[in-house]
PDB file of C-alpha atoms and ligand atoms in Angstrom:
ATOM      1  CA  MET A   1      96.556 109.510 109.242  1.00  0.00           C
ATOM      2  CA  PRO A   2      95.408 106.295 110.940  1.00  0.00           C
ATOM      3  CA  GLU A   3      97.717 103.360 110.259  1.00  0.00           C
ATOM      4  CA  LEU A   4      97.050  99.702 110.944  1.00  0.00           C
ATOM      5  CA  PRO A   5      97.788  99.888 114.724  1.00  0.00           C
ATOM      6  CA  GLU A   6      95.259 102.730 115.128  1.00  0.00           C
ATOM      7  CA  VAL A   7      92.660 100.726 113.220  1.00  0.00           C
ATOM      8  CA  GLU A   8      93.374  97.685 115.390  1.00  0.00           C
ATOM      9  CA  THR A   9      93.114  99.659 118.650  1.00  0.00           C
ATOM     10  CA  THR A  10      89.931 101.304 117.335  1.00  0.00           C
ATOM     11  CA  VAL A  11      88.387  97.902 116.648  1.00  0.00           C
ATOM     12  CA  ARG A  12      89.346  96.670 120.143  1.00  0.00           C
ATOM     13  CA  GLY A  13      87.837  99.806 121.653  1.00  0.00           C
ATOM     14  CA  LEU A  14      84.618  99.345 119.653  1.00  0.00           C
ATOM     15  CA  GLU A  15      84.470  95.715 120.725  1.00  0.00           C
ATOM     16  CA  GLY A  16      84.125  96.751 124.365  1.00  0.00           C
ATOM     17  CA  VAL A  17      80.991  98.753 123.576  1.00  0.00           C
ATOM     18  CA  LEU A  18      79.411  96.783 120.736  1.00  0.00           C
ATOM     19  CA  LYS A  19      80.144  93.080 121.071  1.00  0.00           C
ATOM     20  CA  GLY A  20      76.956  91.154 121.772  1.00  0.00           C
ATOM     21  CA  ARG A  21      74.832  94.330 121.883  1.00  0.00           C
ATOM     22  CA  ARG A  22      71.788  95.022 119.749  1.00  0.00           C
ATOM     23  CA  LEU A  23      71.894  98.171 117.618  1.00  0.00           C
ATOM     24  CA  ALA A  24      68.835 100.117 118.746  1.00  0.00           C
ATOM     25  CA  ARG A  25      69.512 103.054 116.449  1.00  0.00           C
ATOM     26  CA  VAL A  26      71.665 103.376 113.314  1.00  0.00           C
ATOM     27  CA  GLU A  27      71.597 106.755 111.685  1.00  0.00           C
ATOM     28  CA  PRO A  28      73.768 108.062 108.850  1.00  0.00           C
ATOM     29  CA  ARG A  29      73.843 111.848 109.106  1.00  0.00           C
ATOM     30  CA  ARG A  30      74.852 112.598 105.524  1.00  0.00           C
ATOM     31  CA  PRO A  31      74.572 110.711 102.223  1.00  0.00           C
ATOM     32  CA  ASP A  32      78.267 110.247 101.526  1.00  0.00           C
ATOM     33  CA  LEU A  33      81.841 110.218 102.715  1.00  0.00           C
ATOM     34  CA  ARG A  34      84.465 109.619 100.028  1.00  0.00           C
ATOM     35  CA  ARG A  35      81.717 107.666  98.245  1.00  0.00           C
ATOM     36  CA  PRO A  36      77.995 107.293  98.928  1.00  0.00           C
ATOM     37  CA  ILE A  37      76.891 105.621 102.173  1.00  0.00           C
ATOM     38  CA  PRO A  38      74.422 102.792 101.319  1.00  0.00           C
ATOM     39  CA  HIS A  39      70.976 104.423 101.420  1.00  0.00           C
ATOM     40  CA  ASP A  40      69.479 101.456 103.304  1.00  0.00           C
ATOM     41  CA  LEU A  41      72.301 101.170 105.855  1.00  0.00           C
ATOM     42  CA  GLY A  42      70.176 102.336 108.780  1.00  0.00           C
ATOM     43  CA  GLN A  43      67.262 100.106 107.846  1.00  0.00           C
ATOM     44  CA  ARG A  44      69.436  97.011 107.405  1.00  0.00           C
ATOM     45  CA  LEU A  45      71.404  97.423 110.641  1.00  0.00           C
ATOM     46  CA  THR A  46      68.804  98.712 113.086  1.00  0.00           C
ATOM     47  CA  GLY A  47      67.728  95.889 115.400  1.00  0.00           C
ATOM     48  CA  SER A  48      70.619  93.618 114.508  1.00  0.00           C
ATOM     49  CA  ARG A  49      73.008  92.212 117.089  1.00  0.00           C
ATOM     50  CA  VAL A  50      76.755  92.759 116.784  1.00  0.00           C
ATOM     51  CA  THR A  51      78.393  89.354 116.730  1.00  0.00           C
ATOM     52  CA  LYS A  52      81.960  90.053 115.681  1.00  0.00           C
ATOM     53  CA  LEU A  53      84.482  92.878 115.445  1.00  0.00           C
ATOM     54  CA  GLY A  54      87.464  92.539 113.162  1.00  0.00           C
ATOM     55  CA  ARG A  55      89.950  94.165 110.853  1.00  0.00           C
ATOM     56  CA  ARG A  56      91.179  93.486 107.318  1.00  0.00           C
ATOM     57  CA  ALA A  57      94.152  95.618 106.174  1.00  0.00           C
ATOM     58  CA  LYS A  58      93.142  99.127 107.292  1.00  0.00           C
ATOM     59  CA  TYR A  59      89.394  98.428 107.259  1.00  0.00           C
ATOM     60  CA  GLY A  60      87.381  97.862 110.425  1.00  0.00           C
ATOM     61  CA  LEU A  61      84.622  95.220 110.362  1.00  0.00           C
ATOM     62  CA  ILE A  62      81.452  95.183 112.472  1.00  0.00           C
ATOM     63  CA  GLY A  63      79.648  91.894 111.864  1.00  0.00           C
ATOM     64  CA  THR A  64      75.967  91.366 112.723  1.00  0.00           C
ATOM     65  CA  ASP A  65      73.558  88.475 113.138  1.00  0.00           C
ATOM     66  CA  ARG A  66      71.656  89.636 110.037  1.00  0.00           C
ATOM     67  CA  GLY A  67      74.409  88.425 107.723  1.00  0.00           C
ATOM     68  CA  ASP A  68      75.694  91.935 106.994  1.00  0.00           C
ATOM     69  CA  THR A  69      79.052  93.415 107.972  1.00  0.00           C
ATOM     70  CA  LEU A  70      79.531  97.157 108.335  1.00  0.00           C
ATOM     71  CA  VAL A  71      82.936  97.929 106.811  1.00  0.00           C
ATOM     72  CA  PHE A  72      84.563 101.237 107.683  1.00  0.00           C
ATOM     73  CA  HIS A  73      87.756 102.942 106.585  1.00  0.00           C
ATOM     74  CA  LEU A  74      89.035 105.913 108.594  1.00  0.00           C
ATOM     75  CA  GLY A  75      90.584 107.675 105.592  1.00  0.00           C
ATOM     76  CA  MET A  76      92.787 110.603 106.685  1.00  0.00           C
ATOM     77  CA  SER A  77      90.992 111.944 109.732  1.00  0.00           C
ATOM     78  CA  GLY A  78      88.302 109.464 110.723  1.00  0.00           C
ATOM     79  CA  HIS A  79      87.801 108.305 114.304  1.00  0.00           C
ATOM     80  CA  TRP A  80      85.022 106.963 116.486  1.00  0.00           C
ATOM     81  CA  ARG A  81      83.802 108.864 119.544  1.00  0.00           C
ATOM     82  CA  ILE A  82      82.298 107.023 122.501  1.00  0.00           C
ATOM     83  CA  ASP A  83      79.298 108.511 124.290  1.00  0.00           C
ATOM     84  CA  PRO A  84      79.840 112.075 123.000  1.00  0.00           C
ATOM     85  CA  GLN A  85      78.057 114.780 125.003  1.00  0.00           C
ATOM     86  CA  ALA A  86      76.617 116.337 121.834  1.00  0.00           C
ATOM     87  CA  PHE A  87      76.811 115.871 118.084  1.00  0.00           C
ATOM     88  CA  ASP A  88      79.748 117.409 116.291  1.00  0.00           C
ATOM     89  CA  LYS A  89      79.144 118.640 112.743  1.00  0.00           C
ATOM     90  CA  HIS A  90      81.619 116.005 111.523  1.00  0.00           C
ATOM     91  CA  ASP A  91      79.802 113.087 113.187  1.00  0.00           C
ATOM     92  CA  HIS A  92      78.548 111.271 110.082  1.00  0.00           C
ATOM     93  CA  LEU A  93      77.149 108.067 111.557  1.00  0.00           C
ATOM     94  CA  LEU A  94      75.474 107.335 114.884  1.00  0.00           C
ATOM     95  CA  LEU A  95      75.239 103.869 116.407  1.00  0.00           C
ATOM     96  CA  GLU A  96      73.242 103.490 119.612  1.00  0.00           C
ATOM     97  CA  THR A  97      73.169 100.196 121.489  1.00  0.00           C
ATOM     98  CA  ASP A  98      70.347  98.644 123.492  1.00  0.00           C
ATOM     99  CA  GLU A  99      72.309  99.744 126.595  1.00  0.00           C
ATOM    100  CA  GLY A 100      72.099 103.365 125.471  1.00  0.00           C
ATOM    101  CA  ARG A 101      75.799 103.651 124.619  1.00  0.00           C
ATOM    102  CA  ARG A 102      76.438 105.939 121.668  1.00  0.00           C
ATOM    103  CA  LEU A 103      79.185 105.821 119.064  1.00  0.00           C
ATOM    104  CA  THR A 104      79.727 108.359 116.334  1.00  0.00           C
ATOM    105  CA  LEU A 105      82.037 108.115 113.350  1.00  0.00           C
ATOM    106  CA  ASN A 106      83.641 111.532 113.047  1.00  0.00           C
ATOM    107  CA  ASP A 107      85.521 112.411 109.854  1.00  0.00           C
ATOM    108  CA  ALA A 108      86.251 116.081 109.148  1.00  0.00           C
ATOM    109  CA  ARG A 109      87.957 115.489 105.811  1.00  0.00           C
ATOM    110  CA  ARG A 110      85.620 112.709 104.658  1.00  0.00           C
ATOM    111  CA  PHE A 111      88.230 110.519 103.002  1.00  0.00           C
ATOM    112  CA  GLY A 112      86.816 107.569 104.916  1.00  0.00           C
ATOM    113  CA  THR A 113      84.222 105.078 103.691  1.00  0.00           C
ATOM    114  CA  LEU A 114      81.219 103.144 105.039  1.00  0.00           C
ATOM    115  CA  ASP A 115      79.918 100.049 103.288  1.00  0.00           C
ATOM    116  CA  LEU A 116      77.536  97.229 104.076  1.00  0.00           C
ATOM    117  CA  VAL A 117      78.776  93.894 102.737  1.00  0.00           C
ATOM    118  CA  PRO A 118      77.149  90.443 103.069  1.00  0.00           C
ATOM    119  CA  THR A 119      79.432  88.667 105.542  1.00  0.00           C
ATOM    120  CA  SER A 120      79.612  85.545 103.368  1.00  0.00           C
ATOM    121  CA  GLU A 121      80.944  87.652 100.472  1.00  0.00           C
ATOM    122  CA  LEU A 122      83.602  89.636 102.353  1.00  0.00           C
ATOM    123  CA  ASP A 123      86.548  87.776 100.790  1.00  0.00           C
ATOM    124  CA  GLU A 124      85.220  88.581  97.328  1.00  0.00           C
ATOM    125  CA  TRP A 125      84.428  92.220  98.064  1.00  0.00           C
ATOM    126  CA  PRO A 126      86.348  94.276  95.440  1.00  0.00           C
ATOM    127  CA  ALA A 127      88.528  96.116  97.964  1.00  0.00           C
ATOM    128  CA  PHE A 128      89.492  92.812  99.646  1.00  0.00           C
ATOM    129  CA  ARG A 129      89.671  90.389  96.722  1.00  0.00           C
ATOM    130  CA  ALA A 130      93.214  91.216  95.609  1.00  0.00           C
ATOM    131  CA  LEU A 131      94.684  91.816  99.069  1.00  0.00           C
ATOM    132  CA  GLY A 132      97.730  89.817 100.144  1.00  0.00           C
ATOM    133  CA  PRO A 133      98.016  88.230 103.590  1.00  0.00           C
ATOM    134  CA  GLU A 134      97.740  90.218 106.809  1.00  0.00           C
ATOM    135  CA  PRO A 135     101.144  91.431 108.033  1.00  0.00           C
ATOM    136  CA  PHE A 136     100.736  89.217 111.133  1.00  0.00           C
ATOM    137  CA  GLU A 137     100.374  86.129 108.953  1.00  0.00           C
ATOM    138  CA  LEU A 138     103.300  86.418 106.562  1.00  0.00           C
ATOM    139  CA  ASP A 139     104.928  83.164 105.554  1.00  0.00           C
ATOM    140  CA  PRO A 140     108.601  83.768 104.649  1.00  0.00           C
ATOM    141  CA  LYS A 141     108.523  80.947 102.091  1.00  0.00           C
ATOM    142  CA  TRP A 142     105.501  82.488 100.376  1.00  0.00           C
ATOM    143  CA  LEU A 143     107.304  85.832 100.317  1.00  0.00           C
ATOM    144  CA  ARG A 144     110.369  84.171  98.812  1.00  0.00           C
ATOM    145  CA  GLU A 145     108.235  82.725  96.014  1.00  0.00           C
ATOM    146  CA  ARG A 146     106.461  85.980  95.335  1.00  0.00           C
ATOM    147  CA  PHE A 147     109.689  87.999  95.344  1.00  0.00           C
ATOM    148  CA  GLN A 148     111.638  85.566  93.200  1.00  0.00           C
ATOM    149  CA  SER A 149     113.188  87.283  90.178  1.00  0.00           C
ATOM    150  CA  ARG A 150     111.702  90.627  91.278  1.00  0.00           C
ATOM    151  CA  SER A 151     114.256  93.415  90.994  1.00  0.00           C
ATOM    152  CA  ALA A 152     111.943  96.026  92.571  1.00  0.00           C
ATOM    153  CA  PRO A 153     113.187  97.429  95.909  1.00  0.00           C
ATOM    154  CA  ILE A 154     111.921  95.492  98.930  1.00  0.00           C
ATOM    155  CA  LYS A 155     110.433  98.691 100.421  1.00  0.00           C
ATOM    156  CA  VAL A 156     108.273  99.285  97.340  1.00  0.00           C
ATOM    157  CA  LEU A 157     106.971  95.702  97.362  1.00  0.00           C
ATOM    158  CA  LEU A 158     106.138  95.893 101.085  1.00  0.00           C
ATOM    159  CA  LEU A 159     103.723  98.707 100.245  1.00  0.00           C
ATOM    160  CA  ASP A 160     102.105  96.661  97.459  1.00  0.00           C
ATOM    161  CA  GLN A 161      98.741  95.570  98.917  1.00  0.00           C
ATOM    162  CA  ARG A 162      98.887  92.319  96.923  1.00  0.00           C
ATOM    163  CA  MET A 163     102.039  91.342  98.830  1.00  0.00           C
ATOM    164  CA  VAL A 164     101.153  92.549 102.336  1.00  0.00           C
ATOM    165  CA  ALA A 165      97.775  94.024 103.288  1.00  0.00           C
ATOM    166  CA  GLY A 166      97.720  97.357 105.091  1.00  0.00           C
ATOM    167  CA  LEU A 167     101.318  97.595 106.335  1.00  0.00           C
ATOM    168  CA  GLY A 168     101.758 101.281 105.418  1.00  0.00           C
ATOM    169  CA  ASN A 169     104.804 103.486 104.916  1.00  0.00           C
ATOM    170  CA  ILE A 170     105.730 104.061 108.563  1.00  0.00           C
ATOM    171  CA  TYR A 171     105.804 100.390 109.539  1.00  0.00           C
ATOM    172  CA  ALA A 172     107.498  99.294 106.297  1.00  0.00           C
ATOM    173  CA  CYS A 173     110.381 101.670 107.187  1.00  0.00           C
ATOM    174  CA  GLU A 174     110.498 100.567 110.817  1.00  0.00           C
ATOM    175  CA  ALA A 175     110.352  96.844 109.995  1.00  0.00           C
ATOM    176  CA  LEU A 176     113.184  97.085 107.452  1.00  0.00           C
ATOM    177  CA  TYR A 177     115.270  98.944 110.025  1.00  0.00           C
ATOM    178  CA  ARG A 178     114.565  96.321 112.661  1.00  0.00           C
ATOM    179  CA  ALA A 179     115.404  93.502 110.221  1.00  0.00           C
ATOM    180  CA  GLY A 180     118.633  95.262 109.139  1.00  0.00           C
ATOM    181  CA  ILE A 181     117.570  95.244 105.480  1.00  0.00           C
ATOM    182  CA  HIS A 182     118.402  98.157 103.158  1.00  0.00           C
ATOM    183  CA  PRO A 183     115.156  99.498 101.646  1.00  0.00           C
ATOM    184  CA  ALA A 184     116.617  99.679  98.123  1.00  0.00           C
ATOM    185  CA  ARG A 185     117.737  96.038  98.076  1.00  0.00           C
ATOM    186  CA  ALA A 186     116.157  94.032  95.229  1.00  0.00           C
ATOM    187  CA  ALA A 187     113.362  91.948  96.792  1.00  0.00           C
ATOM    188  CA  GLY A 188     114.423  88.884  94.808  1.00  0.00           C
ATOM    189  CA  SER A 189     117.926  88.990  96.299  1.00  0.00           C
ATOM    190  CA  LEU A 190     116.779  88.409  99.886  1.00  0.00           C
ATOM    191  CA  SER A 191     117.547  84.977 101.302  1.00  0.00           C
ATOM    192  CA  LEU A 192     114.983  82.946 103.224  1.00  0.00           C
ATOM    193  CA  PRO A 193     116.670  83.624 106.615  1.00  0.00           C
ATOM    194  CA  ARG A 194     116.536  87.384 105.926  1.00  0.00           C
ATOM    195  CA  LEU A 195     112.871  87.120 104.914  1.00  0.00           C
ATOM    196  CA  ARG A 196     112.226  85.246 108.150  1.00  0.00           C
ATOM    197  CA  ARG A 197     113.788  88.119 110.071  1.00  0.00           C
ATOM    198  CA  LEU A 198     111.706  90.574 108.047  1.00  0.00           C
ATOM    199  CA  ALA A 199     108.415  88.743 108.705  1.00  0.00           C
ATOM    200  CA  THR A 200     109.220  88.704 112.428  1.00  0.00           C
ATOM    201  CA  ALA A 201     110.200  92.385 112.390  1.00  0.00           C
ATOM    202  CA  ILE A 202     106.926  93.343 110.658  1.00  0.00           C
ATOM    203  CA  ARG A 203     104.910  91.505 113.296  1.00  0.00           C
ATOM    204  CA  ASP A 204     106.978  92.973 116.122  1.00  0.00           C
ATOM    205  CA  VAL A 205     106.793  96.641 115.058  1.00  0.00           C
ATOM    206  CA  LEU A 206     103.021  96.371 114.703  1.00  0.00           C
ATOM    207  CA  ASP A 207     102.610  94.468 117.978  1.00  0.00           C
ATOM    208  CA  ASP A 208     104.725  97.067 119.785  1.00  0.00           C
ATOM    209  CA  ALA A 209     102.681  99.943 118.351  1.00  0.00           C
ATOM    210  CA  ILE A 210      99.392  98.278 119.305  1.00  0.00           C
ATOM    211  CA  ALA A 211     100.672  97.534 122.805  1.00  0.00           C
ATOM    212  CA  ALA A 212     101.892 101.143 123.222  1.00  0.00           C
ATOM    213  CA  GLY A 213      98.493 102.375 122.023  1.00  0.00           C
ATOM    214  CA  GLY A 214      96.738 100.090 124.462  1.00  0.00           C
ATOM    215  CA  SER A 215      98.806 101.332 127.400  1.00  0.00           C
ATOM    216  CA  SER A 216      98.599 105.039 126.543  1.00  0.00           C
ATOM    217  CA  LEU A 217      94.851 104.729 125.862  1.00  0.00           C
ATOM    218  CA  ARG A 218      93.332 102.909 128.782  1.00  0.00           C
ATOM    219  CA  ASP A 219      91.199 100.177 127.230  1.00  0.00           C
ATOM    220  CA  PHE A 220      91.964 101.761 123.844  1.00  0.00           C
ATOM    221  CA  VAL A 221      89.906 104.863 124.613  1.00  0.00           C
ATOM    222  CA  SER A 222      91.454 108.287 125.237  1.00  0.00           C
ATOM    223  CA  PRO A 223      90.076 110.370 128.122  1.00  0.00           C
ATOM    224  CA  ASP A 224      87.910 112.439 125.723  1.00  0.00           C
ATOM    225  CA  GLY A 225      86.240 109.303 124.360  1.00  0.00           C
ATOM    226  CA  THR A 226      88.189 109.173 121.087  1.00  0.00           C
ATOM    227  CA  LEU A 227      89.170 105.707 119.970  1.00  0.00           C
ATOM    228  CA  GLY A 228      92.463 104.608 118.582  1.00  0.00           C
ATOM    229  CA  TYR A 229      94.781 107.612 118.213  1.00  0.00           C
ATOM    230  CA  PHE A 230      97.986 107.726 120.216  1.00  0.00           C
ATOM    231  CA  SER A 231     101.468 109.186 119.912  1.00  0.00           C
ATOM    232  CA  LYS A 232     104.265 106.898 118.841  1.00  0.00           C
ATOM    233  CA  ARG A 233     108.037 106.848 118.838  1.00  0.00           C
ATOM    234  CA  PHE A 234     109.956 105.593 115.842  1.00  0.00           C
ATOM    235  CA  ALA A 235     113.533 104.427 115.308  1.00  0.00           C
ATOM    236  CA  VAL A 236     113.890 105.889 111.806  1.00  0.00           C
ATOM    237  CA  TYR A 237     110.547 107.140 110.467  1.00  0.00           C
ATOM    238  CA  ASP A 238     110.489 110.941 109.997  1.00  0.00           C
ATOM    239  CA  ARG A 239     113.875 111.238 111.745  1.00  0.00           C
ATOM    240  CA  GLU A 240     116.148 112.358 108.874  1.00  0.00           C
ATOM    241  CA  GLY A 241     119.532 113.570 110.160  1.00  0.00           C
ATOM    242  CA  GLN A 242     118.937 112.211 113.669  1.00  0.00           C
ATOM    243  CA  GLN A 243     120.636 109.279 115.315  1.00  0.00           C
ATOM    244  CA  CYS A 244     119.000 105.931 114.627  1.00  0.00           C
ATOM    245  CA  GLY A 245     118.169 103.533 117.468  1.00  0.00           C
ATOM    246  CA  SER A 246     121.860 102.522 117.319  1.00  0.00           C
ATOM    247  CA  ASP A 247     124.715 104.928 116.428  1.00  0.00           C
ATOM    248  CA  GLY A 248     124.063 105.662 112.726  1.00  0.00           C
ATOM    249  CA  THR A 249     122.408 108.723 111.163  1.00  0.00           C
ATOM    250  CA  VAL A 250     118.977 108.390 109.559  1.00  0.00           C
ATOM    251  CA  ARG A 251     118.712 109.219 105.863  1.00  0.00           C
ATOM    252  CA  ARG A 252     115.691 109.909 103.691  1.00  0.00           C
ATOM    253  CA  ILE A 253     115.245 108.761 100.088  1.00  0.00           C
ATOM    254  CA  VAL A 254     112.162 108.743  97.851  1.00  0.00           C
ATOM    255  CA  GLN A 255     110.936 105.388  96.537  1.00  0.00           C
ATOM    256  CA  GLY A 256     107.783 104.998  94.480  1.00  0.00           C
ATOM    257  CA  GLY A 257     106.840 108.567  95.387  1.00  0.00           C
ATOM    258  CA  ARG A 258     107.017 107.904  99.151  1.00  0.00           C
ATOM    259  CA  SER A 259     109.669 108.931 101.656  1.00  0.00           C
ATOM    260  CA  THR A 260     111.793 106.108 102.991  1.00  0.00           C
ATOM    261  CA  PHE A 261     113.756 106.611 106.198  1.00  0.00           C
ATOM    262  CA  TYR A 262     116.630 104.222 106.902  1.00  0.00           C
ATOM    263  CA  CYS A 263     120.062 103.936 108.490  1.00  0.00           C
ATOM    264  CA  PRO A 264     122.915 103.185 106.066  1.00  0.00           C
ATOM    265  CA  LYS A 265     125.020 101.874 108.939  1.00  0.00           C
ATOM    266  CA  CYS A 266     122.484  99.361 110.273  1.00  0.00           C
ATOM    267  CA  GLN A 267     120.746  98.314 107.038  1.00  0.00           C
ATOM    268  CA  HIS A 268     122.412  96.370 104.231  1.00  0.00           C
TER     269      HIS A 268
HETATM  270 ZN1   ZN B   1     121.738 102.762 112.577  1.00  0.00          ZN
END
């Protein structure tokens, strides 16, 4: 499943093909993914120029000079293909630029989404309205205020989209490990210096993953033209019973229905 670093590397890969280009052809190839694709998507985007690529939480944003932004979510299996030789049956959207470059959004399981949102209304779009800050922009003091008197485990609150947007289970585990914070600790009990370490750890684990993706995918594109997916190594995630990055043994617990991996020796 694509996590935030895959979405970020996908957006950077798309930027290389789309930024500043005019969309000569925009063609949805089925009416829906997880929910309907706007019926006028092709009509509204064809002929527009791509002005800006971006990301909010785990959504990719393709902004145009017509005042519309194409918002995509990769769901469980979504990915973009660059200049595919032929259509695949799971290619659900085609974008063709004025240079003749072709991009297809391929999503076998169709848990992804495609929406067209007026750029000026993005912040108020229902999926974005309640989102907390981006994990790269966390202010430890703001976290301290939000967590105050909260007895919920820090790990559970890190997955709450109103606290941090798009962090995801893997990177919540890895960041807590790197910050030396036990995942079951009450969020409200964390001091400001520990929250500072946590905010830094969150930024660092994501930065490292994006950098690793960028170096394993040259220019964020794999040799077969797929954007964004790369293999990753983790210190604790999915490593129950194995040695942590230091000399402890990784344990797994379930919190809020999700697996948490942590090291009881390194995290307090
Ligand atoms: Zn350890």
